[in-house]
Coordinates of C-alpha atoms in Angstrom, one line a residue:
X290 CA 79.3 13.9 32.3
X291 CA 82.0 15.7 30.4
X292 CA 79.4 19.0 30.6
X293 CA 78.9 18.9 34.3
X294 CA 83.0 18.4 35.2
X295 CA 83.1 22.1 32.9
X296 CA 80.6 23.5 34.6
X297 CA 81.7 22.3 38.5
X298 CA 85.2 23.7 37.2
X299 CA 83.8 27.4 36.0
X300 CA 81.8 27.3 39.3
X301 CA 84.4 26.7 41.5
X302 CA 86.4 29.6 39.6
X303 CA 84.0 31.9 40.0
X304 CA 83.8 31.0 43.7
X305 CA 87.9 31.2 44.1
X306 CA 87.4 34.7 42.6
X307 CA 84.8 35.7 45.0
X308 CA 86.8 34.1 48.3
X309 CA 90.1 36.1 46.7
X310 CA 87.9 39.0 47.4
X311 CA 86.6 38.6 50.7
X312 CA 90.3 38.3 51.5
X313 CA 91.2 41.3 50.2
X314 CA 87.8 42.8 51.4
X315 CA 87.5 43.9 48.0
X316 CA 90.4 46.3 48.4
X317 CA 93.6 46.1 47.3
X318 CA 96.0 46.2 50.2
X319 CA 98.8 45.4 47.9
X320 CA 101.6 48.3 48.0
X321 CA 103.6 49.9 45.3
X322 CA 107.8 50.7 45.4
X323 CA 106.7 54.2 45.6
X324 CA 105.1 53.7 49.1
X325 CA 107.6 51.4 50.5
X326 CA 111.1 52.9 51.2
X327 CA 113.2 49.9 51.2
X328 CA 113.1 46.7 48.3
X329 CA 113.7 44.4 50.8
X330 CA 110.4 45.0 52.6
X331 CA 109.0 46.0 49.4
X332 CA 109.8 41.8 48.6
X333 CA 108.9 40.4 51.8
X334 CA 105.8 42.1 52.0
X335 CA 105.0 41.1 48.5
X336 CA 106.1 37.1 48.7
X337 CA 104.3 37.3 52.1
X338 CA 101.3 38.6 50.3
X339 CA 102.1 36.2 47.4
X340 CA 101.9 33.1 50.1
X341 CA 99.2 34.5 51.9
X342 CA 97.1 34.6 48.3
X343 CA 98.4 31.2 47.3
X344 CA 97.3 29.4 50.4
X345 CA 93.8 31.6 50.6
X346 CA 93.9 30.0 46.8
X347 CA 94.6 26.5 48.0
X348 CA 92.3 26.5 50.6
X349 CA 89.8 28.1 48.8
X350 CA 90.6 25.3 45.6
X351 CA 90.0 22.8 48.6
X352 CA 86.8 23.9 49.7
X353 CA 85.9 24.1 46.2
X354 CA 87.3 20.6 45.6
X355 CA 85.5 19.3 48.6
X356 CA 82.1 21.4 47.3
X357 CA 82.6 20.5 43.3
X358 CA 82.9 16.6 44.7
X359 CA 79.8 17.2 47.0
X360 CA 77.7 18.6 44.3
X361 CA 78.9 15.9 42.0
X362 CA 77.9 13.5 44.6
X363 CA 74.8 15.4 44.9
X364 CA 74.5 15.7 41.0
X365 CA 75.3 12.2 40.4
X366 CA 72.6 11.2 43.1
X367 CA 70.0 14.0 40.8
X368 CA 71.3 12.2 37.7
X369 CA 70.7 8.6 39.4
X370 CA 67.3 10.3 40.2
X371 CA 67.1 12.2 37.0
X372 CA 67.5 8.8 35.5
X373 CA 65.1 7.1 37.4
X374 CA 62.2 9.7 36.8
X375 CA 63.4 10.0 32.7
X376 CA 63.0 5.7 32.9
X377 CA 59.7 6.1 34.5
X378 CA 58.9 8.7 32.1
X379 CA 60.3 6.8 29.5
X380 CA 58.1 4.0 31.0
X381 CA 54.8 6.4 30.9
X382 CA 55.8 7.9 27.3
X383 CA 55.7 4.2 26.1
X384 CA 53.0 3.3 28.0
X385 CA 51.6 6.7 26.7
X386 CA 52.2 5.6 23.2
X387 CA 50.5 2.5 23.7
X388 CA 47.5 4.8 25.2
X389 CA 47.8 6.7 22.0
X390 CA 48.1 4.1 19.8
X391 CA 45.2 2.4 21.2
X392 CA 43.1 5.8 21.0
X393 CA 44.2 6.5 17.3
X394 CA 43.2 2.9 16.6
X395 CA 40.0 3.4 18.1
X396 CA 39.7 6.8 17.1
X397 CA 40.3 5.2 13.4
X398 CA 37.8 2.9 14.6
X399 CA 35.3 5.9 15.3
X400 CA 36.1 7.2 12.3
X401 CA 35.2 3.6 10.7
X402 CA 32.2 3.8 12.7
X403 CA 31.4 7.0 12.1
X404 CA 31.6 7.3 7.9
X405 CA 29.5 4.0 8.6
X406 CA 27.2 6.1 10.6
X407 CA 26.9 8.5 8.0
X408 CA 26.9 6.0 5.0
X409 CA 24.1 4.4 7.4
X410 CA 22.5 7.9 7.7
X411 CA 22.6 8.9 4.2
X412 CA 20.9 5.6 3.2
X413 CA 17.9 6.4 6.1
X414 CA 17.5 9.5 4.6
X415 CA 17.5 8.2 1.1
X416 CA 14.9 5.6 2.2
X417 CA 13.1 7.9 4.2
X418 CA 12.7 10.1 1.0
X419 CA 11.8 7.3 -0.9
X420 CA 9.3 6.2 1.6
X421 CA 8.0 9.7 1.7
X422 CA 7.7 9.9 -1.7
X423 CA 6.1 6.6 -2.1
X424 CA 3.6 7.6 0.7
X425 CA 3.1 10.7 -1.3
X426 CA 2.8 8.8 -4.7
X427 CA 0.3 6.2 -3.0
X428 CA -1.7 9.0 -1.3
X429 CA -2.2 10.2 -5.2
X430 CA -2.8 7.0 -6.2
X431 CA -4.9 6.4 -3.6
X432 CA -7.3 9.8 -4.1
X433 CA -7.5 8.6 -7.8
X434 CA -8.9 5.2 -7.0
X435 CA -11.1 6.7 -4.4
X436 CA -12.1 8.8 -7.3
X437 CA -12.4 5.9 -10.0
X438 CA -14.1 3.8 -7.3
X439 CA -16.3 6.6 -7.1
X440 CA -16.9 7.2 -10.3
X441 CA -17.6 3.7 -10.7
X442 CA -20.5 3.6 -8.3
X443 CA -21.7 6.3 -9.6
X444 CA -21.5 4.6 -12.8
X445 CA -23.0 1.3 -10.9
X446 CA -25.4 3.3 -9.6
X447 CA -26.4 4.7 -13.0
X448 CA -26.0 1.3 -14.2
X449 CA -28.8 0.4 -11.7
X450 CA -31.4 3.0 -12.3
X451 CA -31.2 2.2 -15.7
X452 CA -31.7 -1.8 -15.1
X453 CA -34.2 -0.5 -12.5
X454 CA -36.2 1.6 -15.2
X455 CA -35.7 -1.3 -18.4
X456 CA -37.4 -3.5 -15.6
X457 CA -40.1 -1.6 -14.8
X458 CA -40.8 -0.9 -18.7
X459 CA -40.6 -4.7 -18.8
X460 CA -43.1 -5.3 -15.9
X461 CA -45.3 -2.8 -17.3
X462 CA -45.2 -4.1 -20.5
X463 CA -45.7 -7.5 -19.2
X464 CA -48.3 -6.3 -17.6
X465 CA -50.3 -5.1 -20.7
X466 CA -49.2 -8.4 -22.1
X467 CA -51.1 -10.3 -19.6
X468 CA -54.0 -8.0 -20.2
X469 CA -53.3 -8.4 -23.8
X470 CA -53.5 -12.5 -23.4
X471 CA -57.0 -12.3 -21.0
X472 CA -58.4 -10.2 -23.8
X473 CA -57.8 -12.8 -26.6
X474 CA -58.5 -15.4 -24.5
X475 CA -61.7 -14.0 -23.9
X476 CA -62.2 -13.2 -27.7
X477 CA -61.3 -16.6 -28.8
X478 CA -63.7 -18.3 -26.0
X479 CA -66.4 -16.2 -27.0
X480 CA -65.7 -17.5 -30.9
X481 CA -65.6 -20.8 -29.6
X482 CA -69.1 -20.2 -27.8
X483 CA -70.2 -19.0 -31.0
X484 CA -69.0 -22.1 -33.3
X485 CA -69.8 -24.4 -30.9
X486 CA -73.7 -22.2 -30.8
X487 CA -73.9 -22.6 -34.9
X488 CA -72.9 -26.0 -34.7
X489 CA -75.6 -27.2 -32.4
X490 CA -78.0 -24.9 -34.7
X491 CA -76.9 -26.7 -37.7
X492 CA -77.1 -29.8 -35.6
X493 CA -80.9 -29.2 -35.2
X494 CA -81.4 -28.1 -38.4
X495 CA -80.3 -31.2 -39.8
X496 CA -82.7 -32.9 -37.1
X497 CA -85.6 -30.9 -38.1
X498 CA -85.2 -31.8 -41.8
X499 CA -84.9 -35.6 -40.9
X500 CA -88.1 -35.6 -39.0
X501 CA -90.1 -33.0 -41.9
X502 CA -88.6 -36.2 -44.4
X503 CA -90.0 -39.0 -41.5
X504 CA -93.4 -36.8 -41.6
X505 CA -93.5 -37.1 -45.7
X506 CA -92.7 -41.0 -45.5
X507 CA -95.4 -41.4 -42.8
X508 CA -98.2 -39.3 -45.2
X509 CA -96.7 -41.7 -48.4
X510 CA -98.0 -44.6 -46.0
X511 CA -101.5 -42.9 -45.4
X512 CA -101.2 -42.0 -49.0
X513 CA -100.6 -46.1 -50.3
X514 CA -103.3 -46.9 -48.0
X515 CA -105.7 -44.7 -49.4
X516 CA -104.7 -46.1 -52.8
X517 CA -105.6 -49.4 -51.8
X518 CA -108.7 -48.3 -50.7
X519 CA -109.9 -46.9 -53.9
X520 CA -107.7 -50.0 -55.9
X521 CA -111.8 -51.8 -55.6
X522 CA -113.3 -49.4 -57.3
X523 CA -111.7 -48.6 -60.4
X524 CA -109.4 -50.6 -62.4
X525 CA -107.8 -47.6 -64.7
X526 CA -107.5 -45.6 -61.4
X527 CA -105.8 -49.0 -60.3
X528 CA -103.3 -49.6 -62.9
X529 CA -103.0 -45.5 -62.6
X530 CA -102.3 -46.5 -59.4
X531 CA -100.5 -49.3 -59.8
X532 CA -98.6 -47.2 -62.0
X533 CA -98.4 -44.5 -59.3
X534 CA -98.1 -47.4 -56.6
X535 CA -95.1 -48.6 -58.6
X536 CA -93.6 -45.0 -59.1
X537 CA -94.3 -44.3 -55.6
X538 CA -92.6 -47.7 -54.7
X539 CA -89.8 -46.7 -56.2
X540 CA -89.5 -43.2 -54.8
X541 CA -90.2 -45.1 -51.6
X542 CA -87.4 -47.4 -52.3
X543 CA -85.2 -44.5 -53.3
X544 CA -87.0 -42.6 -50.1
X545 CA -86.3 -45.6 -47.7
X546 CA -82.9 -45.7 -48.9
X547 CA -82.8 -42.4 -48.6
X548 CA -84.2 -42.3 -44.7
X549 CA -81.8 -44.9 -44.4
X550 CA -78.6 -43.1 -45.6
X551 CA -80.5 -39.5 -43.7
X552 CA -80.6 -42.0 -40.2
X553 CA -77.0 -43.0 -41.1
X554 CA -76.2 -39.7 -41.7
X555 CA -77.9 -38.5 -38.4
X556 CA -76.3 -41.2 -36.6
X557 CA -72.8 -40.3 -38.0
X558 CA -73.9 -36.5 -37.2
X559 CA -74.9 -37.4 -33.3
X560 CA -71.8 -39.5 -33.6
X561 CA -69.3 -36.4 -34.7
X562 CA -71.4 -33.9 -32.6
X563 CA -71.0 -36.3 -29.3
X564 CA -67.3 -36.4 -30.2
X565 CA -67.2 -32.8 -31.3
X566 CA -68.8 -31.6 -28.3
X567 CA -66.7 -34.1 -26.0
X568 CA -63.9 -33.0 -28.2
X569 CA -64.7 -29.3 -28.1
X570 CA -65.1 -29.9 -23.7
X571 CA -61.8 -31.4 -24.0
X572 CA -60.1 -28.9 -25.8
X573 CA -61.9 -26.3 -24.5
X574 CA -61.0 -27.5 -20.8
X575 CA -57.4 -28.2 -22.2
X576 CA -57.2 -24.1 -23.0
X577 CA -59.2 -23.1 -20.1
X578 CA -56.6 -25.1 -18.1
X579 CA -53.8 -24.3 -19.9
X580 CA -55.1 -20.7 -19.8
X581 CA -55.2 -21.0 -16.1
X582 CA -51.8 -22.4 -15.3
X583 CA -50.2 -19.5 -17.6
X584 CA -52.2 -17.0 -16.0
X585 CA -51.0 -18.3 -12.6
X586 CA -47.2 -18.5 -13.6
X587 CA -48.1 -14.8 -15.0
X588 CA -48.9 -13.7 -12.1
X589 CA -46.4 -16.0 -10.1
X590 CA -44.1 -14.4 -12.4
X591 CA -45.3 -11.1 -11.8
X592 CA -44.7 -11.6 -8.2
X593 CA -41.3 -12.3 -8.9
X594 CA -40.8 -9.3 -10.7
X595 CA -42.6 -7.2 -8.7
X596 CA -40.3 -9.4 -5.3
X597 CA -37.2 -8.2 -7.7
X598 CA -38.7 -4.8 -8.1
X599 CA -38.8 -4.4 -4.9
X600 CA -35.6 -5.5 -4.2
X601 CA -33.9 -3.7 -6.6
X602 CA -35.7 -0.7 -5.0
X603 CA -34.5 -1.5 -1.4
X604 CA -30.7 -2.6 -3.0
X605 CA -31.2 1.0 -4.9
X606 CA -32.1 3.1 -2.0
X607 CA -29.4 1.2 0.3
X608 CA -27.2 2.1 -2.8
X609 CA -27.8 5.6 -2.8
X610 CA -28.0 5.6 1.1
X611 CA -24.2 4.0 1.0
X612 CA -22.9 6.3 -1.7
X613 CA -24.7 9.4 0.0
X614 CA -23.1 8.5 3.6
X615 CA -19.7 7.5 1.9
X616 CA -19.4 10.8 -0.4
X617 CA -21.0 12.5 3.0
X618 CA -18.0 11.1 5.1
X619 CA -14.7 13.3 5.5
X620 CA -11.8 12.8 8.1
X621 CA -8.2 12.9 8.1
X622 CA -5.3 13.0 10.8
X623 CA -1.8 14.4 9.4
X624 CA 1.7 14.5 11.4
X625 CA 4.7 15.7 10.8
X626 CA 8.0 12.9 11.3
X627 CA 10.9 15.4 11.7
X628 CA 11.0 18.4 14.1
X629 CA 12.3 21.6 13.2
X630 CA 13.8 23.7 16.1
X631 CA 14.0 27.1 13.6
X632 CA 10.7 26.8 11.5
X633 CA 9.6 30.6 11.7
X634 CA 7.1 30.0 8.7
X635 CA 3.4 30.9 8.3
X636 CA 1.8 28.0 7.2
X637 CA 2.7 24.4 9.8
X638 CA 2.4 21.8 6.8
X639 CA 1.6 17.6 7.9
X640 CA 2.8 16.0 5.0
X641 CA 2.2 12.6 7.1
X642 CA -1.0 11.4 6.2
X643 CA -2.0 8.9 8.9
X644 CA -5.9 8.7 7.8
X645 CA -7.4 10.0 5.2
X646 CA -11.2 9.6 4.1
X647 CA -12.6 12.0 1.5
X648 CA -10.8 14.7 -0.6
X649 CA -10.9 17.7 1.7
X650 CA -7.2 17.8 3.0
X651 CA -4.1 18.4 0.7
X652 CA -0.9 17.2 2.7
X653 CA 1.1 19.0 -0.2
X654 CA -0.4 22.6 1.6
X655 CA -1.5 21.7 5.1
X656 CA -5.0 22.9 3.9
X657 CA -8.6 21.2 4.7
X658 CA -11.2 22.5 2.0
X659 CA -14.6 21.3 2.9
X660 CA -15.9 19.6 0.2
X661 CA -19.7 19.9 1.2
X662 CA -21.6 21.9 4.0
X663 CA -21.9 20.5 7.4
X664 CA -20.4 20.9 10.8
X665 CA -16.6 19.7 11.5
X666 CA -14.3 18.8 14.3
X667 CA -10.7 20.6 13.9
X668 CA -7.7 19.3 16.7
X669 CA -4.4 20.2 17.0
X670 CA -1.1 19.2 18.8
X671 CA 2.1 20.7 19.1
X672 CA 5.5 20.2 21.0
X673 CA 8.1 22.6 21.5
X674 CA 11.7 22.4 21.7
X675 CA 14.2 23.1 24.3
X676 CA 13.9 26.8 25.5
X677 CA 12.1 27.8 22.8
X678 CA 8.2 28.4 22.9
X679 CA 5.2 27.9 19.9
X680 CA 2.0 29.4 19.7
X681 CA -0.4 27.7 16.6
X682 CA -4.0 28.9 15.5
X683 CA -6.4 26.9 14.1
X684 CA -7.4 29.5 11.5
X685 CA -10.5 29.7 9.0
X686 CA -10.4 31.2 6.0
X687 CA -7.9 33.4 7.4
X688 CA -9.6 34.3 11.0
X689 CA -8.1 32.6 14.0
X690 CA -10.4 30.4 16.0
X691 CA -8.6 28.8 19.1
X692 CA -5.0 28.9 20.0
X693 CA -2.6 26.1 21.1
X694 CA 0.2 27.3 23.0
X695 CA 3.5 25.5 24.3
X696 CA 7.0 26.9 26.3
X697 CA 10.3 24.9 26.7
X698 CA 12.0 25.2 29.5
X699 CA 15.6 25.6 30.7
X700 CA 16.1 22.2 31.2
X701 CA 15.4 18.6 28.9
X702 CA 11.7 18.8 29.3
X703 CA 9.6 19.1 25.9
X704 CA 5.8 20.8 26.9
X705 CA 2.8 19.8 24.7
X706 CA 0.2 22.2 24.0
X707 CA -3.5 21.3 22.5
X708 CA -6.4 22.9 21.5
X709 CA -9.6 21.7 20.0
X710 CA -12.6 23.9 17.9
X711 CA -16.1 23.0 16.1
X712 CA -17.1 24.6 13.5
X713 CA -20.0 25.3 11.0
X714 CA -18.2 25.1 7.3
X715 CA -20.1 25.7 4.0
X716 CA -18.5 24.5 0.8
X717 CA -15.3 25.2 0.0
X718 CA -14.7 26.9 2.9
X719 CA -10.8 26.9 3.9
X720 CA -9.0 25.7 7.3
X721 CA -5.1 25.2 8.3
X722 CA -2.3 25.7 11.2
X723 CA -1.1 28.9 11.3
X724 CA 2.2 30.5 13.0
X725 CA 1.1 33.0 15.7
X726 CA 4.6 33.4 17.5
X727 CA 7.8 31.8 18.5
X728 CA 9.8 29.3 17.0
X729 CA 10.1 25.6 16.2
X730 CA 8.8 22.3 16.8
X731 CA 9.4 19.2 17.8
X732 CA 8.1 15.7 16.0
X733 CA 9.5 12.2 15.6
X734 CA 9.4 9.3 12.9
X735 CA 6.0 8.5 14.8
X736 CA 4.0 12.0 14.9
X737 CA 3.9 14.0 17.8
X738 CA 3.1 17.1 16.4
X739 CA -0.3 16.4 14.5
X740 CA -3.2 18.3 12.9
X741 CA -6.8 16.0 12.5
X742 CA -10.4 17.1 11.6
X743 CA -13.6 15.2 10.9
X744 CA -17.0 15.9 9.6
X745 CA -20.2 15.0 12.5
X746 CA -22.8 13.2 10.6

């Protein structure tokens, strides 16, 4: 308040200065002794003058008075005002402060957020290495025990021509044993023909010898009766033939009991030959029989083997089909699950292998190597990024075969381009992505740029 009183004072001196000389007209009127003749005139004139200024300086005070109190009245209503608009902005600072407060606790909140965000990100992208290179570790793992399983159907399959061949040795063998067995059996049925042949010689033989000793005791008879006969006539040749009589009767006796124990014997011996005979059928049958069933479970057997044989055949050559048409069978897709807007390489590498059958494609390179002739389906897809355009070639062993082209435009829109190719591959033969012009690409978590291939059977 003190500031403004100065300053209405200074203004209203400067004021009374410049009304002092529009009074004057800016020239002084005033006159000197030497111009006036008289010092009484010379006095009047100058208390005139004196008055004259004074009252021009009182009025002039006045209408400064009446100003400074009309611009204090005016000031004081600006500084009522003044007031008024520095509350209101005092009112806005604060509530400004508040505003700010507010924002630098949620900016501190962002912040929060954000290091979060990051910590968040940082831990994605850690995962997301780990998951790639678990993917990467289990796709090695993975072409390892496609390659033990492999090997170990090769070695099954090995396995299996080997069981195959030991089997047919066996049949074989078997065979020749069966043949072996009919030949003995033969043999020993022909020795039994031939005992059983001497023994029914011997038989009658021993028959024929009975009757020649039957045919002696029947001439001994006609013999004792002719003795008799001539007994009449002379007496010596009676006592020589009682004598002989009685010799005779005793070889008779000894004969009779002879017959007796040969007609026992031949009884005994039709006896044992019955049995023998019955006991040879028997046995004979028995074998036969027993020959028979074993020959029929030999060659029921032999159908077995030769059912398994076949078998094993048919389980062989579906083996061999199975391991021919799975070692025959190559296809793989491969993505990429990050886009790159500046990628100005040569070489567009999918190290996302989505399917893989077969060994031909190395995610590592971006490379398909055939691994046997045959003709193969190649497919490709690409994206590009904003305002920026791609062209890729399908490319074999460093020729381009079809192009896949894609622009971005000027606004959000991401355009696609494809292209597709079949071709005739021998082994080894070589067949990637390749860079033609432009730049980047763009791809996701879940492929969108992609490169497949597959082998037509």
């Amino acid at each position: 308040m003190k500031l403004v009183i100065i300053l209405a004072i200074c203004v209203g001196f400067i004021w009374t200065k410049a009304d002092s000389s529009r009074l004057t007209d800016n020239n002084n009127k005033a006159t000197t002794l030497q111009e006036n003749k008289t010092p009484d005139c010379y006095e009047t004139s100058f208390l005139r003058q004196m008055i004259n200024q004074e009252t021009v300086i009182r009025l002039a005070l006045v209408k400064n008075v009446h100003a400074l109190v009309n611009d204090i009245s005016i000031l004081k209503e600006s500084f009522a005002a003044s007031e008024t608009k520095i509350s209101e902005l005092q009112r806005t600072v604060d509530a400004l402060n508040i505003q700010v407060n507010s924002l630098q606790q949620e900016n501190g909140q962002l912040k929060k957020s954000s290091l979060i965000s990051q910590a968040k990100s940082m831990e994605l992208e850690t995962k997301f290495q780990n998951v790639s290179d678990n993917v990467s570790a289990l796709h090695g793992q993975l072409n390892v025990i496609q390659k033990e399983s492999d090997d170990k159907r090769q070695e099954v399959f090995n396995k299996t021509n080997a069981v195959l061949d030991d089997i047919k040795i066996e049949v074989r063998y078997l065979s020749v044993t069966l043949l072996d067995f009919k030949e003995r059996t033969e043999i020993e049925n022909e020795s039994r023909d031939k005992k059983y042949s001497e023994l029914e010689r011997h038989s009658n033989t021993s028959i024929e010898s009975l009757k020649v000793k039957n045919s002696l005791t029947k001439e001994f008879g006609n013999l004792k009766s002719f003795v008799q006969n001539l007994q009449d006539s002379q007496t010596e040749i009676t006592e020589n033939l009682n004598r002989t009589v009685a010799r005779f009767d005793t070889q008779f006796t000894l004969s009779e009991h002879t017959q007796q124990k040969f007609s026992s014997a031949l009884a005994s011996l039709e006896t044992a030959q019955t049995k023998l005979s019955k006991s040879i059928d028997e046995n004979l049958n028995r074998t036969v029989a027993k020959f028979d069933t074993q020959f029929t479970l030999s060659e029921h057997t032999q159908q077995k083997f030769s059912s398994a044989l076949a078998s094993l055949e048919t389980a062989q050559t579906k083996l061999s089909k199975s391991i021919d048409d799975k070692s025959n069978h190559h296809a793989f897709t491969a993505g990429i699950s990050l886009g790159n807007d500046g990628w100005t390489g040569d070489t567009l590498m999918f190290p996302t292998v989505i399917y893989s059958e077969g060994t031909g494609y190395n995610p590592s390179t971006g490379i398909f190597t055939a691994p046997s002739a045959g003709t193969y389906v190649f497919y490709v897809s690409v994206q590009s990024t904003w305002r920026k355009y791609i062209y890729l070639d399908i490319v074999l062993n460093g020729s381009s075969k079809v192009r896949a082209t894609a622009s971005g435009t000027s606004i959000a829109i991401f355009q696609t381009g494809t292209n597709l190719v079949i071709l005739h591959l021998q082994t080894g033969d070589r067949v990637w992505v390749k860079r033609n012009a432009g730049t980047g690409y763009f791809s996701q978590v879940i492929p969108i740029t992609t490169f497949s291939g597959f082998k037509l059977n």
